[in-house]
Short mmCIF file of C-alpha atoms in Angstrom, two decimals:
data_model
loop_
_atom_site.label_atom_id
_atom_site.label_comp_id
_atom_site.label_asym_id
_atom_site.label_seq_id
_atom_site.Cartn_x
_atom_site.Cartn_y
_atom_site.Cartn_z
CA UNK A 973 -0.26 0.03 -0.02
CA UNK A 974 1.57 3.31 -0.95
CA UNK A 975 1.63 6.26 0.86
CA UNK A 976 -0.14 8.45 -1.34
CA UNK A 977 -3.29 5.81 -1.37
CA UNK A 978 -3.29 6.30 2.42
CA UNK A 979 -3.44 10.07 2.14
CA UNK A 980 -6.27 9.82 -0.34
CA UNK A 981 -8.10 7.48 2.02
CA UNK A 982 -7.30 10.30 4.53
CA UNK A 983 -8.77 12.93 2.99
CA UNK A 984 -11.89 10.99 1.54
CA UNK A 985 -12.57 10.12 5.31
CA UNK A 986 -12.36 13.91 6.18
CA UNK A 987 -14.29 14.82 3.41
CA UNK A 988 -17.14 12.48 4.38
CA UNK A 989 -16.76 13.40 8.05
CA UNK A 990 -17.22 17.05 7.20
CA UNK A 991 -19.88 16.60 5.13
CA UNK A 992 -21.75 14.46 7.28
CA UNK A 993 -20.99 17.23 10.32
CA UNK A 994 -22.10 20.11 8.34
CA UNK A 995 -25.41 18.07 6.98
CA UNK A 996 -26.24 17.65 10.47
CA UNK A 997 -26.01 21.09 11.22
CA UNK A 998 -27.84 22.06 8.28
CA UNK A 999 -30.45 19.25 8.27
CA UNK A 1000 -31.79 20.58 11.77
CA UNK A 1001 -32.22 24.05 10.02
CA UNK A 1002 -33.72 22.35 6.95
CA UNK A 1003 -36.02 20.55 9.37
CA UNK A 1004 -37.03 23.60 11.18
CA UNK A 1005 -37.71 25.51 8.08
CA UNK A 1006 -39.93 22.78 6.55
CA UNK A 1007 -41.87 22.12 9.66
CA UNK A 1008 -42.47 25.55 10.17
CA UNK A 1009 -43.56 25.95 6.82
CA UNK A 1010 -45.90 23.11 6.93
CA UNK A 1011 -47.24 24.55 10.39
CA UNK A 1012 -47.93 27.99 8.49
CA UNK A 1013 -44.95 29.64 10.46
CA UNK A 1014 -41.72 31.08 9.07
CA UNK A 1015 -39.09 29.16 11.16
CA UNK A 1016 -35.51 30.36 12.06
CA UNK A 1017 -34.58 33.60 10.62
CA UNK A 1018 -33.00 35.50 13.19
CA UNK A 1019 -29.31 34.49 13.25
CA UNK A 1020 -27.51 35.77 9.94
CA UNK A 1021 -29.69 36.26 6.53
CA UNK A 1022 -32.74 33.69 6.32
CA UNK A 1023 -31.44 32.44 9.83
CA UNK A 1024 -28.48 30.39 7.93
CA UNK A 1025 -26.03 30.77 11.22
CA UNK A 1026 -28.90 29.20 13.43
CA UNK A 1027 -26.96 25.72 13.44
CA UNK A 1028 -23.77 27.46 14.47
CA UNK A 1029 -25.68 29.48 17.35
CA UNK A 1030 -27.11 26.14 18.60
CA UNK A 1031 -23.91 24.58 18.33
CA UNK A 1032 -22.19 27.24 20.30
CA UNK A 1033 -25.00 27.12 22.90
CA UNK A 1034 -24.80 23.25 23.51
CA UNK A 1035 -20.78 23.57 23.84
CA UNK A 1036 -21.28 26.25 26.73
CA UNK A 1037 -23.80 24.42 28.61
CA UNK A 1038 -23.41 22.32 31.78
CA UNK A 1039 -22.48 19.02 31.66
CA UNK A 1040 -24.56 17.28 34.36
CA UNK A 1041 -23.90 13.62 35.33
CA UNK A 1042 -26.69 12.44 37.85
CA UNK A 1043 -24.95 11.49 41.13
CA UNK A 1044 -26.21 7.77 40.81
CA UNK A 1045 -25.39 7.39 37.17
CA UNK A 1046 -22.54 4.52 36.10
CA UNK A 1047 -20.61 7.30 35.07
CA UNK A 1048 -18.37 5.13 32.74
CA UNK A 1049 -21.08 3.98 30.43
CA UNK A 1050 -23.25 7.33 30.82
CA UNK A 1051 -19.85 9.05 29.15
CA UNK A 1052 -19.37 6.11 26.63
CA UNK A 1053 -23.36 5.97 25.26
CA UNK A 1054 -22.94 9.00 23.47
CA UNK A 1055 -19.45 7.92 21.86
CA UNK A 1056 -21.05 4.68 21.02
CA UNK A 1057 -24.14 6.14 19.56
CA UNK A 1058 -22.59 8.93 17.18
CA UNK A 1059 -19.38 6.71 16.11
CA UNK A 1060 -21.63 3.92 14.19
CA UNK A 1061 -23.66 6.77 12.44
CA UNK A 1062 -20.24 8.48 11.60
CA UNK A 1063 -18.57 5.24 9.75
CA UNK A 1064 -21.67 4.20 8.30
CA UNK A 1065 -21.62 6.13 5.15
CA UNK A 1066 -17.88 5.02 4.30
CA UNK A 1067 -19.52 2.21 2.17
CA UNK A 1068 -21.91 4.85 -0.25
CA UNK A 1069 -20.23 5.83 -3.38
CA UNK A 1070 -20.89 9.26 -4.18
CA UNK A 1071 -19.57 9.35 -7.75
CA UNK A 1072 -17.76 7.54 -10.34
CA UNK A 1073 -14.21 7.82 -11.26
CA UNK A 1074 -12.56 11.12 -11.70
CA UNK A 1075 -8.98 12.27 -12.59
CA UNK A 1076 -7.49 14.69 -10.06
CA UNK A 1077 -4.00 15.92 -10.18
CA UNK A 1078 -2.95 12.93 -12.60
CA UNK A 1079 -4.57 10.45 -10.40
CA UNK A 1080 -7.81 8.40 -10.92
CA UNK A 1081 -9.89 8.68 -7.87
CA UNK A 1082 -12.97 6.74 -6.91
CA UNK A 1083 -15.51 9.00 -5.39
CA UNK A 1084 -16.29 7.00 -2.51
CA UNK A 1085 -14.53 5.51 0.31
CA UNK A 1086 -14.70 1.96 0.52
CA UNK A 1087 -16.96 0.10 -1.72
CA UNK A 1088 -16.93 -3.18 -0.25
CA UNK A 1089 -18.17 -6.39 -1.65
CA UNK A 1090 -20.39 -6.99 1.60
CA UNK A 1091 -21.52 -3.08 1.73
CA UNK A 1092 -25.21 -4.04 2.56
CA UNK A 1093 -24.31 -6.34 5.43
CA UNK A 1094 -21.49 -3.66 6.67
CA UNK A 1095 -24.82 -1.24 6.75
CA UNK A 1096 -26.97 -3.50 8.41
CA UNK A 1097 -24.07 -4.58 11.19
CA UNK A 1098 -23.16 -0.87 11.75
CA UNK A 1099 -26.77 0.38 11.98
CA UNK A 1100 -27.33 -2.38 15.00
CA UNK A 1101 -24.51 -1.03 17.08
CA UNK A 1102 -26.19 2.46 17.42
CA UNK A 1103 -28.59 0.43 19.53
CA UNK A 1104 -26.36 -0.35 22.09
CA UNK A 1105 -25.73 3.41 22.60
CA UNK A 1106 -29.29 4.09 23.27
CA UNK A 1107 -29.91 1.21 25.55
CA UNK A 1108 -26.76 1.74 27.54
CA UNK A 1109 -27.57 5.68 27.93
CA UNK A 1110 -31.12 4.66 29.45
CA UNK A 1111 -29.45 2.16 31.66
CA UNK A 1112 -27.06 4.17 33.23
CA UNK A 1113 -28.79 7.59 33.39
CA UNK A 1114 -30.42 5.80 36.52
CA UNK A 1115 -34.07 7.17 35.43
CA UNK A 1116 -37.09 5.29 34.99
CA UNK A 1117 -37.64 7.28 31.93
CA UNK A 1118 -34.71 6.93 30.39
CA UNK A 1119 -34.75 3.19 31.10
CA UNK A 1120 -38.14 2.73 29.65
CA UNK A 1121 -37.07 4.94 26.50
CA UNK A 1122 -33.88 2.78 26.14
CA UNK A 1123 -36.06 -0.61 26.38
CA UNK A 1124 -38.58 0.48 23.92
CA UNK A 1125 -35.88 1.56 21.74
CA UNK A 1126 -33.92 -1.73 21.74
CA UNK A 1127 -37.14 -3.52 21.05
CA UNK A 1128 -38.57 -1.46 18.39
CA UNK A 1129 -34.96 -1.25 16.80
CA UNK A 1130 -34.63 -4.92 16.50
CA UNK A 1131 -38.10 -5.71 15.33
CA UNK A 1132 -37.72 -3.02 12.49
CA UNK A 1133 -34.22 -4.21 11.76
CA UNK A 1134 -35.51 -7.62 10.27
CA UNK A 1135 -37.88 -5.72 8.06
CA UNK A 1136 -35.13 -3.73 6.67
CA UNK A 1137 -32.80 -6.42 6.30
CA UNK A 1138 -35.61 -8.18 4.04
CA UNK A 1139 -36.11 -5.18 2.21
CA UNK A 1140 -32.36 -4.83 1.51
CA UNK A 1141 -32.84 -8.32 -0.01
CA UNK A 1142 -34.72 -7.04 -3.16
CA UNK A 1143 -31.93 -4.70 -4.75
CA UNK A 1144 -29.53 -7.60 -3.62
CA UNK A 1145 -31.10 -10.22 -5.21
CA UNK A 1146 -31.74 -7.85 -8.73
CA UNK A 1147 -28.11 -6.95 -8.58
CA UNK A 1148 -26.67 -9.94 -7.70
CA UNK A 1149 -24.08 -8.17 -5.57
CA UNK A 1150 -23.93 -6.66 -1.90
CA UNK A 1151 -21.50 -4.13 -3.16
CA UNK A 1152 -23.48 -0.69 -3.21
CA UNK A 1153 -21.28 0.15 -6.32
CA UNK A 1154 -22.25 -2.96 -7.91
CA UNK A 1155 -25.85 -1.97 -7.05
CA UNK A 1156 -25.55 1.42 -9.00
CA UNK A 1157 -24.13 -0.05 -11.94
CA UNK A 1158 -26.94 -2.30 -12.28
CA UNK A 1159 -29.54 0.25 -12.05
CA UNK A 1160 -27.60 2.23 -14.82
CA UNK A 1161 -28.51 -0.93 -16.90
CA UNK A 1162 -31.90 -1.49 -15.64
CA UNK A 1163 -33.23 1.53 -14.61
CA UNK A 1164 -33.86 2.54 -10.91
CA UNK A 1165 -34.76 -0.54 -8.60
CA UNK A 1166 -37.75 1.27 -6.98
CA UNK A 1167 -39.50 0.64 -10.53
CA UNK A 1168 -38.88 -3.08 -9.91
CA UNK A 1169 -39.26 -2.86 -6.08
CA UNK A 1170 -42.06 -0.51 -5.05
CA UNK A 1171 -43.05 -2.44 -2.01
CA UNK A 1172 -39.55 -3.26 -1.11
CA UNK A 1173 -38.62 0.69 -1.15
CA UNK A 1174 -42.03 1.14 1.17
CA UNK A 1175 -40.88 -1.10 3.33
CA UNK A 1176 -37.56 0.27 3.15
CA UNK A 1177 -39.12 3.79 3.94
CA UNK A 1178 -40.94 2.55 6.93
CA UNK A 1179 -38.24 0.47 8.67
CA UNK A 1180 -35.62 3.19 8.43
CA UNK A 1181 -37.89 5.71 9.83
CA UNK A 1182 -38.25 3.49 12.56
CA UNK A 1183 -34.87 2.52 12.75
CA UNK A 1184 -33.56 6.08 13.12
CA UNK A 1185 -36.12 6.83 15.70
CA UNK A 1186 -38.33 9.74 13.69
CA UNK A 1187 -41.79 10.21 13.91
CA UNK A 1188 -44.27 8.60 13.64
CA UNK A 1189 -41.97 6.09 15.04
CA UNK A 1190 -40.06 8.03 17.87
CA UNK A 1191 -41.19 5.71 20.50
CA UNK A 1192 -38.01 5.96 22.24
CA UNK A 1193 -37.91 9.72 22.82
CA UNK A 1194 -42.03 10.04 23.29
CA UNK A 1195 -42.20 13.52 25.04
CA UNK A 1196 -45.47 13.14 26.81
CA UNK A 1197 -44.55 9.66 28.27
CA UNK A 1198 -40.97 9.72 28.75
CA UNK A 1199 -40.18 13.42 28.81
CA UNK A 1200 -37.53 12.95 26.57
CA UNK A 1201 -36.86 9.00 26.59
CA UNK A 1202 -33.15 7.63 26.85
CA UNK A 1203 -31.37 11.14 26.70
CA UNK A 1204 -33.44 12.47 29.39
CA UNK A 1205 -30.59 12.89 31.91
CA UNK A 1206 -28.15 14.30 28.93
CA UNK A 1207 -27.15 17.86 28.45
CA UNK A 1208 -24.57 19.80 26.67
CA UNK A 1209 -22.09 18.32 24.63
CA UNK A 1210 -23.25 14.89 25.35
CA UNK A 1211 -26.94 15.55 24.26
CA UNK A 1212 -25.43 17.00 21.06
CA UNK A 1213 -23.97 13.91 20.30
CA UNK A 1214 -27.16 11.78 20.52
CA UNK A 1215 -28.75 14.60 18.47
CA UNK A 1216 -25.90 14.08 15.68
CA UNK A 1217 -26.62 10.84 15.77
CA UNK A 1218 -29.92 11.02 15.05
CA UNK A 1219 -29.51 13.31 12.14
CA UNK A 1220 -26.50 11.74 10.75
CA UNK A 1221 -28.47 8.49 10.60
CA UNK A 1222 -31.18 10.43 8.86
CA UNK A 1223 -28.73 11.60 6.40
CA UNK A 1224 -27.10 7.96 5.79
CA UNK A 1225 -30.34 6.34 5.55
CA UNK A 1226 -31.54 8.63 2.80
CA UNK A 1227 -28.12 7.89 1.07
CA UNK A 1228 -28.93 4.29 1.46
CA UNK A 1229 -32.40 4.75 -0.04
CA UNK A 1230 -31.23 6.76 -2.75
CA UNK A 1231 -28.25 4.15 -3.80
CA UNK A 1232 -30.57 1.14 -3.47
CA UNK A 1233 -33.51 2.21 -5.18
CA UNK A 1234 -33.03 5.45 -6.85
CA UNK A 1235 -30.18 4.90 -8.94
CA UNK A 1236 -27.37 6.48 -6.12
CA UNK A 1237 -24.91 9.13 -7.50
CA UNK A 1238 -26.49 8.29 -11.31
CA UNK A 1239 -28.08 10.97 -13.13
CA UNK A 1240 -28.17 12.95 -16.86
CA UNK A 1241 -24.90 13.87 -18.27
CA UNK A 1242 -22.78 12.04 -15.40
CA UNK A 1243 -20.91 9.68 -17.76
CA UNK A 1244 -19.66 13.27 -19.44
CA UNK A 1245 -19.16 14.98 -16.38
CA UNK A 1246 -18.28 12.33 -13.50
CA UNK A 1247 -18.59 15.57 -10.76
CA UNK A 1248 -22.11 15.54 -11.29
CA UNK A 1249 -22.12 12.26 -8.79
CA UNK A 1250 -22.02 14.30 -5.52
CA UNK A 1251 -24.24 16.72 -6.58
CA UNK A 1252 -26.97 14.20 -7.69
CA UNK A 1253 -26.86 11.94 -4.56
CA UNK A 1254 -27.16 15.52 -2.59
CA UNK A 1255 -29.96 16.22 -4.82
CA UNK A 1256 -31.77 12.63 -3.97
CA UNK A 1257 -30.78 12.88 -0.56
CA UNK A 1258 -32.38 16.47 0.08
CA UNK A 1259 -35.78 15.28 -1.27
CA UNK A 1260 -35.87 11.91 0.32
CA UNK A 1261 -35.17 14.11 3.76
CA UNK A 1262 -37.88 16.52 2.68
CA UNK A 1263 -39.93 12.82 2.85
CA UNK A 1264 -38.85 12.30 6.20
CA UNK A 1265 -39.68 15.81 7.37
CA UNK A 1266 -43.27 15.81 5.71
CA UNK A 1267 -43.96 12.68 7.17
CA UNK A 1268 -43.04 13.96 10.75
CA UNK A 1269 -45.19 17.01 10.44
CA UNK A 1270 -48.23 14.87 8.95
CA UNK A 1271 -48.42 11.69 11.07
CA UNK A 1272 -49.10 11.49 14.99
CA UNK A 1273 -46.63 8.91 17.24
CA UNK A 1274 -48.18 5.63 16.87
CA UNK A 1275 -49.15 4.04 20.07
CA UNK A 1276 -46.49 1.18 21.47
CA UNK A 1277 -48.26 -2.06 20.86
CA UNK A 1278 -49.34 -0.99 17.43
CA UNK A 1279 -46.05 -0.14 16.72
CA UNK A 1280 -44.93 -3.98 17.57
CA UNK A 1281 -47.83 -5.58 16.11
CA UNK A 1282 -47.21 -3.30 12.80
CA UNK A 1283 -43.52 -4.25 12.57
CA UNK A 1284 -44.05 -8.11 13.26
CA UNK A 1285 -47.61 -8.82 11.81
CA UNK A 1286 -47.60 -6.51 8.51
CA UNK A 1287 -44.25 -5.30 7.94
CA UNK A 1288 -42.30 -8.60 7.99
CA UNK A 1289 -44.77 -10.74 6.08
CA UNK A 1290 -45.15 -8.10 3.50
CA UNK A 1291 -41.12 -7.98 3.39
CA UNK A 1292 -41.06 -11.91 3.31
CA UNK A 1293 -43.32 -11.70 0.26
CA UNK A 1294 -41.51 -9.16 -1.45
CA UNK A 1295 -38.54 -11.42 -0.95
CA UNK A 1296 -40.24 -14.54 -2.37
CA UNK A 1297 -41.74 -12.84 -5.23
CA UNK A 1298 -38.52 -11.01 -6.31
CA UNK A 1299 -36.70 -14.36 -6.35
CA UNK A 1300 -39.26 -16.56 -8.20
CA UNK A 1301 -39.52 -13.88 -10.77
CA UNK A 1302 -35.87 -13.85 -10.99
CA UNK A 1303 -35.58 -17.45 -11.53
CA UNK A 1304 -38.63 -17.16 -13.93
CA UNK A 1305 -36.91 -14.40 -16.15
CA UNK A 1306 -33.72 -16.03 -15.63
CA UNK A 1307 -31.74 -13.83 -13.63
CA UNK A 1308 -28.39 -14.22 -12.16
CA UNK B 711 -56.51 -7.47 15.07
CA UNK B 712 -58.68 -7.89 12.23
CA UNK B 713 -60.01 -10.35 10.26
CA UNK B 714 -57.51 -11.56 7.16
CA UNK B 715 -60.81 -10.91 4.91
CA UNK B 716 -60.62 -7.58 6.31
CA UNK B 717 -57.09 -6.60 5.60
CA UNK B 718 -57.15 -5.62 2.03
CA UNK B 719 -60.02 -3.00 2.56
CA UNK B 720 -58.63 -1.49 5.82
CA UNK B 721 -55.15 -1.36 3.69
CA UNK B 722 -56.71 0.89 1.28
CA UNK B 723 -58.69 2.79 3.63
CA UNK B 724 -55.41 3.25 5.56
CA UNK B 725 -53.48 4.60 2.45
CA UNK B 726 -56.38 6.75 1.50
CA UNK B 727 -56.27 8.26 4.96
CA UNK B 728 -52.27 8.65 4.94
CA UNK B 729 -52.26 10.50 1.48
CA UNK B 730 -55.17 12.77 2.68
CA UNK B 731 -52.67 13.64 5.89
CA UNK B 732 -49.67 14.33 3.64
CA UNK B 733 -51.82 16.69 1.17
CA UNK B 734 -53.41 18.66 4.20
CA UNK B 735 -49.52 19.23 5.38
CA UNK B 736 -48.31 19.91 1.88
CA UNK B 737 -51.21 22.53 1.18
CA UNK B 738 -50.87 24.43 4.62
CA UNK B 739 -47.05 24.56 3.39
CA UNK B 740 -47.95 26.57 0.38
CA UNK B 741 -49.95 28.77 2.79
CA UNK B 742 -48.49 32.48 3.52
CA UNK B 743 -47.26 32.35 7.30
CA UNK B 744 -49.37 33.64 9.81
CA UNK B 745 -46.28 34.85 11.69
CA UNK B 746 -45.78 38.40 12.88
CA UNK B 747 -42.48 39.78 13.35
CA UNK B 748 -42.83 41.20 16.67
CA UNK B 749 -40.28 43.54 17.37
CA UNK B 750 -40.53 45.20 13.80
CA UNK B 751 -43.92 44.27 13.17
CA UNK B 752 -46.62 44.91 15.67
CA UNK B 753 -50.25 44.05 15.97
CA UNK B 754 -52.72 46.61 16.54
CA UNK B 755 -54.49 45.86 20.24
CA UNK B 756 -58.08 45.73 20.69
CA UNK B 757 -60.02 48.82 21.17
CA UNK B 758 -60.85 48.13 24.47
CA UNK B 759 -57.57 46.59 25.74
CA UNK B 760 -56.37 47.57 28.83
CA UNK B 761 -52.45 48.22 28.99
CA UNK B 762 -50.12 50.71 30.61
CA UNK B 763 -52.01 53.35 32.77
CA UNK B 764 -51.37 57.02 31.62
CA UNK B 765 -51.93 59.91 33.79
CA UNK B 766 -54.18 62.31 31.54
CA UNK B 767 -53.88 66.43 31.11
CA UNK B 768 -56.26 68.98 29.85
CA UNK B 769 -55.34 70.63 26.41
CA UNK B 770 -54.11 73.68 28.44
CA UNK B 771 -51.59 71.28 30.47
CA UNK B 772 -53.19 71.10 33.62
CA UNK B 773 -53.10 67.29 35.32
CA UNK B 774 -56.49 65.92 35.41
CA UNK B 775 -55.39 63.92 38.38
CA UNK B 776 -56.94 65.66 41.59
CA UNK B 777 -55.30 63.56 43.92
CA UNK B 778 -58.60 62.01 45.39
CA UNK B 779 -56.94 58.39 45.69
CA UNK B 780 -60.53 56.64 44.57
CA UNK B 781 -58.10 54.94 42.26
CA UNK B 782 -56.13 53.31 45.32
CA UNK B 783 -59.04 52.63 47.10
CA UNK B 784 -60.79 50.73 43.92
CA UNK B 785 -57.44 48.75 43.46
CA UNK B 786 -58.26 45.02 44.14
CA UNK B 787 -54.21 44.68 44.07
CA UNK B 788 -53.27 47.45 46.07
CA UNK B 789 -51.24 48.56 43.43
CA UNK B 790 -51.34 52.45 43.39
CA UNK B 791 -50.44 54.52 46.00
CA UNK B 792 -51.22 58.55 45.89
CA UNK B 793 -50.33 61.25 47.92
CA UNK B 794 -52.30 64.72 47.57
CA UNK B 795 -51.07 68.17 47.99
CA UNK B 796 -52.80 71.44 47.89
CA UNK B 797 -52.72 73.84 44.55
CA UNK B 798 -51.89 77.12 45.04
CA UNK B 799 -52.47 80.02 42.13
CA UNK B 800 -48.57 80.35 42.01
CA UNK B 801 -48.30 76.68 41.60
CA UNK B 802 -51.06 75.03 39.75
CA UNK B 803 -51.08 71.50 38.96
CA UNK B 804 -54.68 70.60 38.46
CA UNK B 805 -57.99 72.85 38.07
CA UNK B 806 -59.14 71.21 41.36
CA UNK B 807 -58.51 72.18 45.02
CA UNK B 808 -55.63 69.44 45.32
CA UNK B 809 -53.15 67.24 42.91
CA UNK B 810 -51.39 64.22 43.29
CA UNK B 811 -47.81 65.04 44.73
CA UNK B 812 -46.85 61.20 44.38
CA UNK B 813 -48.77 58.85 42.13
CA UNK B 814 -47.05 55.42 41.90
CA UNK B 815 -48.43 52.06 40.47
CA UNK B 816 -46.61 48.90 41.45
CA UNK B 817 -46.49 47.28 38.05
CA UNK B 818 -45.91 44.01 39.72
CA UNK B 819 -48.63 44.22 41.79
CA UNK B 820 -50.95 45.39 39.04
CA UNK B 821 -53.54 43.10 37.52
CA UNK B 822 -54.73 45.27 34.79
CA UNK B 823 -58.42 44.98 35.81
CA UNK B 824 -59.20 48.58 34.87
CA UNK B 825 -61.19 49.65 38.01
CA UNK B 826 -58.84 52.35 38.83
CA UNK B 827 -60.03 54.03 35.40
CA UNK B 828 -63.87 53.16 36.50
CA UNK B 829 -63.12 54.89 39.78
CA UNK B 830 -61.47 58.17 38.56
CA UNK B 831 -63.92 60.88 38.71
CA UNK B 832 -62.03 63.13 36.44
CA UNK B 833 -61.15 60.29 33.97
CA UNK B 834 -57.42 61.01 34.73
CA UNK B 835 -56.40 57.51 34.78
CA UNK B 836 -56.55 55.62 31.47
CA UNK B 837 -55.29 52.08 30.52
CA UNK B 838 -53.61 52.67 27.31
CA UNK B 839 -52.53 49.98 24.61
CA UNK B 840 -48.84 49.74 25.73
CA UNK B 841 -47.92 46.38 26.34
CA UNK B 842 -44.54 46.08 26.64
CA UNK B 843 -43.63 46.44 30.26
CA UNK B 844 -40.62 44.94 30.89
CA UNK B 845 -38.21 45.98 33.56
CA UNK B 846 -35.03 44.61 35.06
CA UNK B 847 -35.04 45.50 38.55
CA UNK B 848 -37.89 45.36 41.20
CA UNK B 849 -37.39 49.03 41.92
CA UNK B 850 -38.24 49.78 38.28
CA UNK B 851 -41.60 48.30 38.40
CA UNK B 852 -42.86 50.81 40.53
CA UNK B 853 -44.09 53.70 37.87
CA UNK B 854 -43.83 57.23 39.25
CA UNK B 855 -46.02 59.99 38.17
CA UNK B 856 -43.18 61.08 35.60
CA UNK B 857 -43.40 57.90 33.85
CA UNK B 858 -47.03 57.77 33.94
CA UNK B 859 -48.17 61.47 33.32
CA UNK B 860 -48.50 62.14 29.39
CA UNK B 861 -46.97 64.63 27.75
CA UNK B 862 -48.34 68.33 27.55
CA UNK B 863 -50.42 68.89 24.45
CA UNK B 864 -49.42 71.51 21.93
CA UNK B 865 -50.54 74.98 23.01
CA UNK B 866 -50.57 73.87 26.71
CA UNK B 867 -48.02 74.91 29.53
CA UNK B 868 -46.46 72.41 31.66
CA UNK B 869 -47.12 71.95 35.20
CA UNK B 870 -46.78 73.72 37.77
CA UNK B 871 -48.46 76.57 36.04
CA UNK B 872 -49.09 80.27 37.50
CA UNK B 873 -52.50 81.28 37.02
CA UNK B 874 -54.23 84.46 38.02
CA UNK B 875 -56.55 84.27 41.26
CA UNK B 876 -59.90 83.29 41.35
CA UNK B 877 -60.04 81.24 38.01
CA UNK B 878 -60.36 77.78 39.56
CA UNK B 879 -62.37 77.77 42.79
CA UNK B 880 -63.74 74.44 42.56
CA UNK B 881 -62.44 71.42 44.26
CA UNK B 882 -63.83 69.11 41.71
CA UNK B 883 -63.53 70.75 38.51
CA UNK B 884 -66.03 70.62 35.55
CA UNK B 885 -65.74 67.67 33.24
CA UNK B 886 -65.37 69.91 30.43
CA UNK B 887 -61.79 71.29 29.54
CA UNK B 888 -61.54 74.02 31.67
CA UNK B 889 -60.27 77.64 30.58
CA UNK B 890 -60.26 76.36 26.74
#
């Protein structure tokens, strides 16, 4: 392994981390603006032109907040939990390609950090880790609301991960590969997978909403019942880390949805101008995020037992059905 | 859980309801925001709004308040303190026999009921439309006569005025504007 390759990877990692952190900051702004417009309000417009500096102001505020640790909390795990939540959210984007090859300074560079051949599996594995952070946060806070939030979130995320995994199977079967790069290349030939996998895409969408604890599945942080759920005892930067994890995961799952079902970084004129790749991916992610925010603005929180019933009795059978149909059709038409 | 045979119909109605909800939020997104940008844009208050008190003057500049302290008596929150002093023709504040040498309203106690306005025989104290009553210290919550008294109208003279003897001889003035 030569040094320049190492440097290239480091630079690409830094770019991803930077994009995710800025993306997180401006996703909060985007969400607040869209929600405000849907509630016939204006939204943040005080800090900077059109409120564009609002995320900066929020970040500064959170940094200067006092860090409280409850007296009877398990301190080590209490400190560890936010890190355990945010790190998987940060590394999850590594396998998503954000463009084709480009030539820069006489070097052919893949836009994308690591298009590993088990990309989908990697995503499944990493998304599952973050539930530990939430459960540990709930448990170590020594607070009944936090505990309940953590319990709920473990149950919810485990149930919806099954449907999510089964929704991943459709594109994997169609592409015949678990690498996200191959899935995108296959969509270049066949067209977007959402055409072949409408049910799979819907199941994926619902399951990801539950997976990242977004409304209407924001059961772990149900304000009315659990005050704030698993992060009720967290303040300052540690709270910001949980917040960051949630929003970065939103970005990540939207990028997966775009990659698996909506052609990833591909769009018109992509072969002539490879630099359009990140732009297309960005646009698709923004549109999908709008969908998430729109759903949040529309639907009330689902009751906990209904959530579990929906996950186990409807979503998983539907996902299984989708897998069976996809597999049978592929065999009949002579796919790989 | 519903019967299996009911499931397709329930799914269809569920999807329709969901789509209607999404359409509702979409529609409201296209509406004009109802927000009023407060410090820059102020919404006018209602005609009978009861805001901060003002002590009124006549057009010639004399104060309407005659220091009778009926407002203080009427005040259910005991927020008003009035101390009266005698008018003289050399130093005349109000057309009556006496005037309020001290007039204080404790804005932390005031409940804006408007009883003082009702009790006033000369319509001297009026609850206006000012609702921006923030203050930073407890001391500044007590509004003194200087704060409450309105400015002299154009053509009027500030109090105390020096008037000719015999011009004002009633203890409670007429409700018409005295001496035009």
